[in-house]
mmCIF file of C-alpha atoms and ligand atoms in Angstrom:
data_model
loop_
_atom_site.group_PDB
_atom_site.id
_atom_site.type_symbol
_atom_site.label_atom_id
_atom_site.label_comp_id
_atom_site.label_asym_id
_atom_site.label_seq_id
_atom_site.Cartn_x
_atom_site.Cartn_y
_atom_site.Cartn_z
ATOM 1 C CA UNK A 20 93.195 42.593 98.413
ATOM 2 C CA UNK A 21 95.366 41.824 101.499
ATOM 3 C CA UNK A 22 98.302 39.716 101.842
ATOM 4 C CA UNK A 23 97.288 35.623 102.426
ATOM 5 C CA UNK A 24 97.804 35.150 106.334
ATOM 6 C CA UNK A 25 96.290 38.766 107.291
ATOM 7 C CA UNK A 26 92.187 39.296 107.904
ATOM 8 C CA UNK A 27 90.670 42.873 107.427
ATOM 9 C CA UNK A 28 89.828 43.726 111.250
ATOM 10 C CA UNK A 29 88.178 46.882 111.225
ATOM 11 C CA UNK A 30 87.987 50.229 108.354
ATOM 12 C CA UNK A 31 88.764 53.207 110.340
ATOM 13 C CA UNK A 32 88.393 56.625 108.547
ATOM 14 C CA UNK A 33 91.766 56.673 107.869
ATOM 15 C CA UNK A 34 93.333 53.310 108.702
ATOM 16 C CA UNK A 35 92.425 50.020 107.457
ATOM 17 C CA UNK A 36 93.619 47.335 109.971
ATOM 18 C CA UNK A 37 93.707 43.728 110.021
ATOM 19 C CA UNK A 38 94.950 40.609 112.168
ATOM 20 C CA UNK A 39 97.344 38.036 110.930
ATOM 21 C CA UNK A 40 95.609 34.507 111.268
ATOM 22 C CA UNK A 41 98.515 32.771 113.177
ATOM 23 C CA UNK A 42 100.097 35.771 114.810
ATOM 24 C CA UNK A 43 97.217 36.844 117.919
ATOM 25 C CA UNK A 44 99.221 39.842 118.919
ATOM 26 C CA UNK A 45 100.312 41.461 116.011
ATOM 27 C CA UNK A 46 98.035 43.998 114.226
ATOM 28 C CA UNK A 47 99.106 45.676 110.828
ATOM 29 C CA UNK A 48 97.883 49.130 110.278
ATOM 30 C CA UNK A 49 97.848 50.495 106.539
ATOM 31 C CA UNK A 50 97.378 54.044 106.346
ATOM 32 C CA UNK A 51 95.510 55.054 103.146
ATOM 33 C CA UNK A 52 95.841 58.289 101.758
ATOM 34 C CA UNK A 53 91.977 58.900 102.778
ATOM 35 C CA UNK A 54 91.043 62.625 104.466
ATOM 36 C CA UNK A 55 88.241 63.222 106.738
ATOM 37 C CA UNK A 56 86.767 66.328 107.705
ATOM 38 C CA UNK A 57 83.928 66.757 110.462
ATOM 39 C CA UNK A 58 83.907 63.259 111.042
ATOM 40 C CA UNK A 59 82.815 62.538 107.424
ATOM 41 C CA UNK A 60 85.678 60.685 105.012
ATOM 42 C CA UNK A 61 86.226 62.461 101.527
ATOM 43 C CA UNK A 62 85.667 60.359 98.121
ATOM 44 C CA UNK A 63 89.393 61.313 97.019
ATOM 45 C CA UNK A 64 92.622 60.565 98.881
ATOM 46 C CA UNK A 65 95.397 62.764 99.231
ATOM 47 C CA UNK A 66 98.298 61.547 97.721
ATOM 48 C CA UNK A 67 101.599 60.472 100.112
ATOM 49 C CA UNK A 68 99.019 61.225 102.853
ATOM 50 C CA UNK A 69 99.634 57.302 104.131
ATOM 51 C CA UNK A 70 103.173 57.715 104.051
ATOM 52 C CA UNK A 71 103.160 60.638 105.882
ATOM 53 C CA UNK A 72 101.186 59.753 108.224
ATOM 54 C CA UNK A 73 103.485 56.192 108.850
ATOM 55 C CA UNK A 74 106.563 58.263 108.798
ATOM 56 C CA UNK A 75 106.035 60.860 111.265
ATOM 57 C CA UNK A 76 104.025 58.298 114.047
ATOM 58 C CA UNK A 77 107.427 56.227 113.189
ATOM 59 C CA UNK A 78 109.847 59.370 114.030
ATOM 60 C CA UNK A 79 107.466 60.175 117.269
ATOM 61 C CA UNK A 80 107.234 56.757 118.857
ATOM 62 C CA UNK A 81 111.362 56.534 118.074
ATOM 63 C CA UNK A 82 111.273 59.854 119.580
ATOM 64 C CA UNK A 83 109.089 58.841 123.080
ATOM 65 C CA UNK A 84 110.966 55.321 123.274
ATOM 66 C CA UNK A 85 112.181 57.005 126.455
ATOM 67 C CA UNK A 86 109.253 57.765 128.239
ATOM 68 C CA UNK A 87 106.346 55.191 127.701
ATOM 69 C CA UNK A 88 105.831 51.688 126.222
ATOM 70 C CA UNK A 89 105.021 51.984 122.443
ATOM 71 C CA UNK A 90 103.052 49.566 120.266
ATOM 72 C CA UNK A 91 106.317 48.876 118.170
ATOM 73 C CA UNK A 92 105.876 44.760 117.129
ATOM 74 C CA UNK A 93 109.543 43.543 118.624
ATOM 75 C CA UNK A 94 109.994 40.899 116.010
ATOM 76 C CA UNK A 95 111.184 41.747 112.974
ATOM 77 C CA UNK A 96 110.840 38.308 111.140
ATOM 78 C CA UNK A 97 107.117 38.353 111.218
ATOM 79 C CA UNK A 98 107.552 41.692 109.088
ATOM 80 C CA UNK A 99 109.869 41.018 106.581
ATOM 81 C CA UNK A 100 108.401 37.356 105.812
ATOM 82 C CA UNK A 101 105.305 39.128 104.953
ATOM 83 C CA UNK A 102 106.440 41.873 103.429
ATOM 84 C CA UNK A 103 108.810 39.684 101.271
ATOM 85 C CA UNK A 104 105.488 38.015 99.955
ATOM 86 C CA UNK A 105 104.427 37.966 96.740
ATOM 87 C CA UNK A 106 101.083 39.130 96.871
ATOM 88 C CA UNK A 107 102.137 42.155 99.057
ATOM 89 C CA UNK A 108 100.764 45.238 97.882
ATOM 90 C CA UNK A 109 103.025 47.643 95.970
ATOM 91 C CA UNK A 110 100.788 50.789 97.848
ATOM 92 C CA UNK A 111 101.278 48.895 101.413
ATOM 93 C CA UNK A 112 105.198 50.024 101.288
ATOM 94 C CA UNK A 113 105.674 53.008 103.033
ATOM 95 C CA UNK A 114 102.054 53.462 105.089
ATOM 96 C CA UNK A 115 102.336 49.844 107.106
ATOM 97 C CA UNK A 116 103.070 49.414 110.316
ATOM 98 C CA UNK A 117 103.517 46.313 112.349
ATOM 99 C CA UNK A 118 102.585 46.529 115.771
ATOM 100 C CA UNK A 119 101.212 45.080 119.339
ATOM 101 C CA UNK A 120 97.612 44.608 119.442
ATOM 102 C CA UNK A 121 96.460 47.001 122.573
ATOM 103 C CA UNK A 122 93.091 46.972 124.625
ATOM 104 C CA UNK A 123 92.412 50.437 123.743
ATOM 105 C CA UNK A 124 91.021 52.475 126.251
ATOM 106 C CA UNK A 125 87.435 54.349 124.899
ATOM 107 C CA UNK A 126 89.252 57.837 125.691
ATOM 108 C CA UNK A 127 90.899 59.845 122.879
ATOM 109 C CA UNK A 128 93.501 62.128 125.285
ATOM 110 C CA UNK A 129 93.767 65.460 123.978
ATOM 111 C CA UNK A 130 95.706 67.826 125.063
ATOM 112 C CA UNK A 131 96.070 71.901 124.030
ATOM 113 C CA UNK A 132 98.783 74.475 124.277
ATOM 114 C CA UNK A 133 96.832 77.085 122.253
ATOM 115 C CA UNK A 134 93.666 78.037 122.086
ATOM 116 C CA UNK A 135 91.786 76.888 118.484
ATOM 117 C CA UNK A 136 88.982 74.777 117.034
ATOM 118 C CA UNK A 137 86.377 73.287 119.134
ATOM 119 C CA UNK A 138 88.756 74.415 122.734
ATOM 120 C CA UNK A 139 88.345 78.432 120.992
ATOM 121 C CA UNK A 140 84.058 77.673 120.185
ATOM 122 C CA UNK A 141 84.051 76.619 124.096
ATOM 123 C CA UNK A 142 85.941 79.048 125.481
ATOM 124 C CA UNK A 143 83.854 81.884 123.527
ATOM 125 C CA UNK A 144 80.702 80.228 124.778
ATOM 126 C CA UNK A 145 81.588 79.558 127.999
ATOM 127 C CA UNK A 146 84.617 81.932 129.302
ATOM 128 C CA UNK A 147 86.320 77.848 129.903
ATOM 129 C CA UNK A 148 87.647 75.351 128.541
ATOM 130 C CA UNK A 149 85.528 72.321 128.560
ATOM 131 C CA UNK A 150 84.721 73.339 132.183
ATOM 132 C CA UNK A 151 88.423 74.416 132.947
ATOM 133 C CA UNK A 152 88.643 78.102 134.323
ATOM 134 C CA UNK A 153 90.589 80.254 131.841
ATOM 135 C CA UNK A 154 91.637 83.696 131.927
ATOM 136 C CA UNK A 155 89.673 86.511 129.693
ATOM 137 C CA UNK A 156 90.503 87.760 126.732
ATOM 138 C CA UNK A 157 91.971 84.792 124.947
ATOM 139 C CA UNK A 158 91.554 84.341 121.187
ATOM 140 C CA UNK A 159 92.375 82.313 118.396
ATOM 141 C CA UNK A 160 96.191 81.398 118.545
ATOM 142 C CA UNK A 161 95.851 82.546 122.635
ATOM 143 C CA UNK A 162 98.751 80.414 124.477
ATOM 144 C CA UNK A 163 97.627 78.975 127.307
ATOM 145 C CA UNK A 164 99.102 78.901 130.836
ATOM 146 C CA UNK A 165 99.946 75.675 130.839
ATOM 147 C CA UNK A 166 98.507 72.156 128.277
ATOM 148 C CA UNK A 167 95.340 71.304 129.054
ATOM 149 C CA UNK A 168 93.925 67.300 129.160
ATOM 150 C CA UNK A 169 90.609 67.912 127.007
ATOM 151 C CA UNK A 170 89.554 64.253 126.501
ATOM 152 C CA UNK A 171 86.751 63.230 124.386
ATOM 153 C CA UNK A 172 84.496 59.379 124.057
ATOM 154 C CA UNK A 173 85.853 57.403 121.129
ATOM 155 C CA UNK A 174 82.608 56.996 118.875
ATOM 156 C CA UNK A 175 82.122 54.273 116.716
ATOM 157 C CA UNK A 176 80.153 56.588 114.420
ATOM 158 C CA UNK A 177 79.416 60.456 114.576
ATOM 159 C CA UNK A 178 81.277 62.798 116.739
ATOM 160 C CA UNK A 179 83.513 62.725 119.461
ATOM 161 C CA UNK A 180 82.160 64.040 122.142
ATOM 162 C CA UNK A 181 83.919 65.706 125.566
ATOM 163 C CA UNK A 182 84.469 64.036 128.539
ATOM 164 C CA UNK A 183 84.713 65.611 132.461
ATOM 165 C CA UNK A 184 87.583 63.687 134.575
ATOM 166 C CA UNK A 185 84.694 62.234 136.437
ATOM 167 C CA UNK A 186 83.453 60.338 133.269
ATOM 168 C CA UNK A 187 86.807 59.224 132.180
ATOM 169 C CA UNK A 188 87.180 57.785 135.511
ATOM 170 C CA UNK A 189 84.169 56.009 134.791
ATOM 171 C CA UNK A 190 85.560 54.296 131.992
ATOM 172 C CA UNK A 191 89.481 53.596 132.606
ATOM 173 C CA UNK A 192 89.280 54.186 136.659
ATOM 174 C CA UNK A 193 91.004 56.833 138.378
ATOM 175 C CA UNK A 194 94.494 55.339 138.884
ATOM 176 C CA UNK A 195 94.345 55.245 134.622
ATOM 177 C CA UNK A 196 92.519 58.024 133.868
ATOM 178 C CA UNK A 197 95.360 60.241 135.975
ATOM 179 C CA UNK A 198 97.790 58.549 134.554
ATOM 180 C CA UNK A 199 96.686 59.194 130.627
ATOM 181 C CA UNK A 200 96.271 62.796 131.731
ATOM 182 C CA UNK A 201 99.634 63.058 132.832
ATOM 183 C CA UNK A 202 101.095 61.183 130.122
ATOM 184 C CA UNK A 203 99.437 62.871 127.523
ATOM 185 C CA UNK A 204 100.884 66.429 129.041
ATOM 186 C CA UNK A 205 104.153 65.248 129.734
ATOM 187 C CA UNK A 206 104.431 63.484 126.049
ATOM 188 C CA UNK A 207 102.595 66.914 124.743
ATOM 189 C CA UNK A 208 105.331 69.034 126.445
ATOM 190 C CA UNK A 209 108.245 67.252 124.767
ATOM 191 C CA UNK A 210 106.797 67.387 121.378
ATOM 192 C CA UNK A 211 106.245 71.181 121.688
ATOM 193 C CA UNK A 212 109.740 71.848 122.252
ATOM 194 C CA UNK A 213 110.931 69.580 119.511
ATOM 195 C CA UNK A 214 108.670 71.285 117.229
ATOM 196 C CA UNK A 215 109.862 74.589 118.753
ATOM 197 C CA UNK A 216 113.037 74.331 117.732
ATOM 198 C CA UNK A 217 112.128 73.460 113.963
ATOM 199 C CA UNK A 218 109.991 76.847 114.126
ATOM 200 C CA UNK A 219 106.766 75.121 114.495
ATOM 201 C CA UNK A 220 104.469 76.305 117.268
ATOM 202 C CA UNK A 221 102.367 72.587 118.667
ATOM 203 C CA UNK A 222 98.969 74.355 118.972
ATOM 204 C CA UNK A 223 97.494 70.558 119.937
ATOM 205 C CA UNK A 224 96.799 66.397 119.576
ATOM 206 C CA UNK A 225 95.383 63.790 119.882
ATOM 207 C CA UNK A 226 97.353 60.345 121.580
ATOM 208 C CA UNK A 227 95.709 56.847 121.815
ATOM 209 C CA UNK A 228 96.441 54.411 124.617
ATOM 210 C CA UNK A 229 96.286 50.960 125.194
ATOM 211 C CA UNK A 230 96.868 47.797 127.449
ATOM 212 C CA UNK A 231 99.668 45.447 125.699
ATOM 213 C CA UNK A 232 100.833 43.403 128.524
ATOM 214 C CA UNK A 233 99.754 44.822 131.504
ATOM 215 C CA UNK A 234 101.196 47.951 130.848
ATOM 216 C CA UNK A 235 99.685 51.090 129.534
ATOM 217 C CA UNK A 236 101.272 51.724 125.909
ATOM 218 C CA UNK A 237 100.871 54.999 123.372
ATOM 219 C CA UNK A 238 99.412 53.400 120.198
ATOM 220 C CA UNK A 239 97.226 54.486 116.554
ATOM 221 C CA UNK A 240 99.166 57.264 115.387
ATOM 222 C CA UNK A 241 101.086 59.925 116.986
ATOM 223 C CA UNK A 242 101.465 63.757 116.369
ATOM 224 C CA UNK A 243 100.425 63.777 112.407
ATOM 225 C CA UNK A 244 98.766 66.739 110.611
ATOM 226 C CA UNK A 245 95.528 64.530 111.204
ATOM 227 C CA UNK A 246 95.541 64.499 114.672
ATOM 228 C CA UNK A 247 97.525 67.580 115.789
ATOM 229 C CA UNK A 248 97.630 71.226 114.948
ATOM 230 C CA UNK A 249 100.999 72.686 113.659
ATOM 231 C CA UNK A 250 101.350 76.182 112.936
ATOM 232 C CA UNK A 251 104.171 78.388 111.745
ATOM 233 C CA UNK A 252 105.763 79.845 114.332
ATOM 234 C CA UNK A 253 106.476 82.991 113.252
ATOM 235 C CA UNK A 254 102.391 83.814 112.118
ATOM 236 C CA UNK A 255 101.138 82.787 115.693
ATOM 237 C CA UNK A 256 102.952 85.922 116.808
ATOM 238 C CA UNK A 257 101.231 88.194 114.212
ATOM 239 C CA UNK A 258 97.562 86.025 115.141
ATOM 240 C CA UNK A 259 97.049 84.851 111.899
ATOM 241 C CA UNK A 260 98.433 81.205 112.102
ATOM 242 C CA UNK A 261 99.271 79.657 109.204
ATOM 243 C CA UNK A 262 98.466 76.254 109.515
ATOM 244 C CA UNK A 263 100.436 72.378 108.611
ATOM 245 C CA UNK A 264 97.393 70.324 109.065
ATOM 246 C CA UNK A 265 94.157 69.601 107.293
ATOM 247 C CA UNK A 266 92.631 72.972 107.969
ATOM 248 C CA UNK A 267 92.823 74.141 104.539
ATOM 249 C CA UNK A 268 90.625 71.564 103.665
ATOM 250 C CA UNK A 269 88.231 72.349 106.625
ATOM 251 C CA UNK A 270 88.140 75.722 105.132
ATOM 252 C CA UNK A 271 87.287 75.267 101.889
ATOM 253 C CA UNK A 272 84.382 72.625 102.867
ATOM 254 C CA UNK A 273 82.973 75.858 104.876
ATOM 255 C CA UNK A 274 83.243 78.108 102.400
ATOM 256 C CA UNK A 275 81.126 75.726 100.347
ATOM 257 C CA UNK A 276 78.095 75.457 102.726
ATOM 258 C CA UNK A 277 78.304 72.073 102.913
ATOM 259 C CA UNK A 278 75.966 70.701 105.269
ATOM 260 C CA UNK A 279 78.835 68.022 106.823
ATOM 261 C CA UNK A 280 76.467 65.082 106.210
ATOM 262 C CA UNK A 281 77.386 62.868 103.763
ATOM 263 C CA UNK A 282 78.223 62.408 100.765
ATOM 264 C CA UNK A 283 80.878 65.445 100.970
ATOM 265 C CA UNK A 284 81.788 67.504 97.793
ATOM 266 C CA UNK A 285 84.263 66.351 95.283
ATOM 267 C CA UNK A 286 87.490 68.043 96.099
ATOM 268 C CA UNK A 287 89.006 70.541 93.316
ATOM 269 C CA UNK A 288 92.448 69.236 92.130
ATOM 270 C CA UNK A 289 93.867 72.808 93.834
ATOM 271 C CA UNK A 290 92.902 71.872 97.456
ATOM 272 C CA UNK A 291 94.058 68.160 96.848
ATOM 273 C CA UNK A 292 97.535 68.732 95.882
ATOM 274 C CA UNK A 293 97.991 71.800 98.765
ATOM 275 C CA UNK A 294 97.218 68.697 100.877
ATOM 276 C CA UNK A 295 99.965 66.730 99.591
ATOM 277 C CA UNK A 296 102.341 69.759 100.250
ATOM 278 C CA UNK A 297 101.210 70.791 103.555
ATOM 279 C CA UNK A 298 101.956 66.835 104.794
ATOM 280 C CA UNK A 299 104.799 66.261 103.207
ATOM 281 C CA UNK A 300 106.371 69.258 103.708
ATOM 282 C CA UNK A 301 105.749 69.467 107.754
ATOM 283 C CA UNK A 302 107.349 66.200 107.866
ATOM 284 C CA UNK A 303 110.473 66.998 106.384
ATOM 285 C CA UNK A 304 110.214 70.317 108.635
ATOM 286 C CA UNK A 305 109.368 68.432 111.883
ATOM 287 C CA UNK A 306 111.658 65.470 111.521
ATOM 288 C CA UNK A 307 114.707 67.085 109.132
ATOM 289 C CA UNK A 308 114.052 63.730 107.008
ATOM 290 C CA UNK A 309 112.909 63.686 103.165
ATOM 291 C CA UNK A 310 109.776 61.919 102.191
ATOM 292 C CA UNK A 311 111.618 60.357 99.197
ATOM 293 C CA UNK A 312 114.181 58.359 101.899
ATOM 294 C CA UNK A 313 111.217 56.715 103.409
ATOM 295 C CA UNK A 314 109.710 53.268 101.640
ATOM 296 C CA UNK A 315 107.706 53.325 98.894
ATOM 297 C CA UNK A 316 107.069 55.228 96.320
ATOM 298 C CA UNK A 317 105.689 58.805 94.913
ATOM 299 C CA UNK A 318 102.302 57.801 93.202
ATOM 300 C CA UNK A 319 99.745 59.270 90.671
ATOM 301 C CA UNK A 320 97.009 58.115 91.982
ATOM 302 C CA UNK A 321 95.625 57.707 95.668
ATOM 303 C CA UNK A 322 95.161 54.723 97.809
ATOM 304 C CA UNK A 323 92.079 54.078 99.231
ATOM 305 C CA UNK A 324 92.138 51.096 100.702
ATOM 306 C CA UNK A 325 89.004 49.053 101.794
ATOM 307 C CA UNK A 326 86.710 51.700 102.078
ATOM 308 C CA UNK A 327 83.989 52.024 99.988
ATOM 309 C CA UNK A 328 84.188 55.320 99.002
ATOM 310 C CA UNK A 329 80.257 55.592 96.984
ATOM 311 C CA UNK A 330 77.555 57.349 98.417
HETATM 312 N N1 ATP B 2 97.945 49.071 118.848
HETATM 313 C C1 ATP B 2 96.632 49.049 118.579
HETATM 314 N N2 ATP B 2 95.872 47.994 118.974
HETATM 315 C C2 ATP B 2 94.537 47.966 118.690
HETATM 316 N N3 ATP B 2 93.880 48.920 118.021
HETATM 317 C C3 ATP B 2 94.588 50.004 117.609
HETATM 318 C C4 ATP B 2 95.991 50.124 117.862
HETATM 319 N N4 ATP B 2 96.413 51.303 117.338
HETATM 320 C C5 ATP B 2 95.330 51.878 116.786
HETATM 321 N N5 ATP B 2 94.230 51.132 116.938
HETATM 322 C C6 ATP B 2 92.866 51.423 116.453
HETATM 323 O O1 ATP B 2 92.914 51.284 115.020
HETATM 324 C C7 ATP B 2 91.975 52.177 114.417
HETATM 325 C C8 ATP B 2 92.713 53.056 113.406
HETATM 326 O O2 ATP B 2 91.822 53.513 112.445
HETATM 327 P P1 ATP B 2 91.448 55.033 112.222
HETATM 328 O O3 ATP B 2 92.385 55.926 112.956
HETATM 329 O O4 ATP B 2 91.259 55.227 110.783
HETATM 330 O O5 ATP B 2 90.073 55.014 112.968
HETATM 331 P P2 ATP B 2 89.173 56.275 113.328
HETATM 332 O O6 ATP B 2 88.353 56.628 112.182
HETATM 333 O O7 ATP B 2 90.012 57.313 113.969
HETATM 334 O O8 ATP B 2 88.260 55.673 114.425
HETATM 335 P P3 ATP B 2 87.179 54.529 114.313
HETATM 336 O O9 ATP B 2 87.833 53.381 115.006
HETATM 337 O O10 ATP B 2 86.039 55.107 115.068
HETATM 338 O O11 ATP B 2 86.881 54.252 112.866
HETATM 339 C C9 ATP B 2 91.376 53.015 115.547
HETATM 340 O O12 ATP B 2 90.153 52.437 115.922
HETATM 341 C C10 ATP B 2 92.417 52.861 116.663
HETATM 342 O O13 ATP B 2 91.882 53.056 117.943
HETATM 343 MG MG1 MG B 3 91.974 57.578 114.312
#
């Protein structure tokens, strides 16, 4: 049930967001504590995954203040009069955020330091990198010479698939589509040697943009465990990286044969709570914060939000 003065707007994977009736340009975004994997949400939610997820973007867009215009709402009264109302939900505090409603551009601008996941199943099919010339001999946990801009179509449904220069042109124009390419590196750049220095090796993300008044604007979320790779820094040297992210999870759905159509296997309790661990504890690495400082509260059971979650 959502707060009176606030619409449902759209049920992401992960988000739920929705618009506030009298307020056009202010969108609140509740993190759940769903997962996805392969495109394809899970029935259970990982505990504190919401307020993870809220906390870190929080630290990052603090963080990148500096260097592009964020989504940040400016106002705080709009906030705190609906937080302060009564029918505000208890699991809301802690995984909302109040911020500027963008244009979104249809381009999801990744960017990789290391070779891994779909950039590594390229690269050993092609010798590139989603058309980019790369050296030989590169494997999993491979640095590359410099970030690469990887960008791939926003789908409303199914997979994201990836897009040449040429085709992002085609959608944001060319005087855009350089500029999210250099954005993306130079923000990508920054966060590497931030997470550098807290041992953590960046291997690479994901960043949204947006229009919010004229201007182009980093919005969604920004380097989480769901949309970035994180690995230990010392294991990336040995080429066995241990990994901060969902990719335990990806793992074990492999392991299990699972077709990646839905509806995807129950989770065992054992994978559920590593999640919890693996988020919580590579935000307390990454930001030198502790989860129990930021708002709400430790629960024992997820929150799901407006998703139905039967298959
Ligand atoms: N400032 C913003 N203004 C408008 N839309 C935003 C803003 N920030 C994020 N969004 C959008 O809110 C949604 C967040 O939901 P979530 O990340 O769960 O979606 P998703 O599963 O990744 O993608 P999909 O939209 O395909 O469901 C995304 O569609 C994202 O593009
Ligand atoms: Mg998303």
């Amino acid at each position: 049930m959502n707060p009176a003065g606030l619409e449902l707007n759209h049920v992401g994977k992960v988000r739920d967001t929705y618009n506030h009736l009298d307020v056009a340009d202010l969108l609140v975004i509740v993190a759940t504590d769903r997962i996805s994997a392969f495109d394809v949400v899970m029935s259970d939610g990982v505990l504190d995954k919401g307020r993870v997820l809220s906390a870190m973007s929080s630290f990052w867009f603090e963080r990148f203040s500096g260097q592009v215009k964020s989504q940040s709402y400016p106002k705080d009264e709009i906030r705190l009069e609906i937080e302060s109302q009564a029918d505000y939900p208890s699991a809301w505090v802690g995984r909302t955020s109040f911020v500027r409603r963008a244009e979104m551009f249809p381009v999801e601008c990744v960017v990789r330091g290391y070779l891994a996941g779909s950039g590594l199943k390229d690269y050993q099919e092609t010798k590139k990198l989603f058309g980019i010339e790369q050296p030989p001999g590169l494997r999993l946990g491979s640095r590359l010479s410099e970030p690469v801009f990887t960008p791939t179509s926003k789908a409303e449904s199914g997979h994201d698939e990836p897009l040449s220069m040429d085709e992002v042109y085609g959608l944001v124009g060319h005087e855009v589509g350089d500029e999210l390419e250099r954005l993306s590196k130079e923000l990508f750049l920054k966060a590497e040697a931030a997470c550098f220095g807290a041992g953590i090796v960046l291997a690479d993300t994901k960043f949204e943009f947006g229009i919010i008044d004229g201007e182009i604007a980093l919005c969604d979320e920004v380097l989480t465990p769901d949309s970035s790779r994180f690995w230990e820094a010392s294991s990336v040297a040995l080429w066995n990286p241990v990994q901060f992210d969902k990719q335990i999870l990806r793992d074990w759905l492999e392991e299990t044969g699972w077709n990646k159509m839905p509806p995807p296997p129950q989770l065992p309790v054992s994978v559920l709570a590593s999640l919890t661990v693996v988020y919580s504890d590579i935000y307390e690495r990454l930001t030198g914060l502790a989860l129990d400082d930021w708002p709400g509260e430790h629960s024992s059971s997820a929150y799901l939000g407006e998703r139905d979650m039967s298959f």
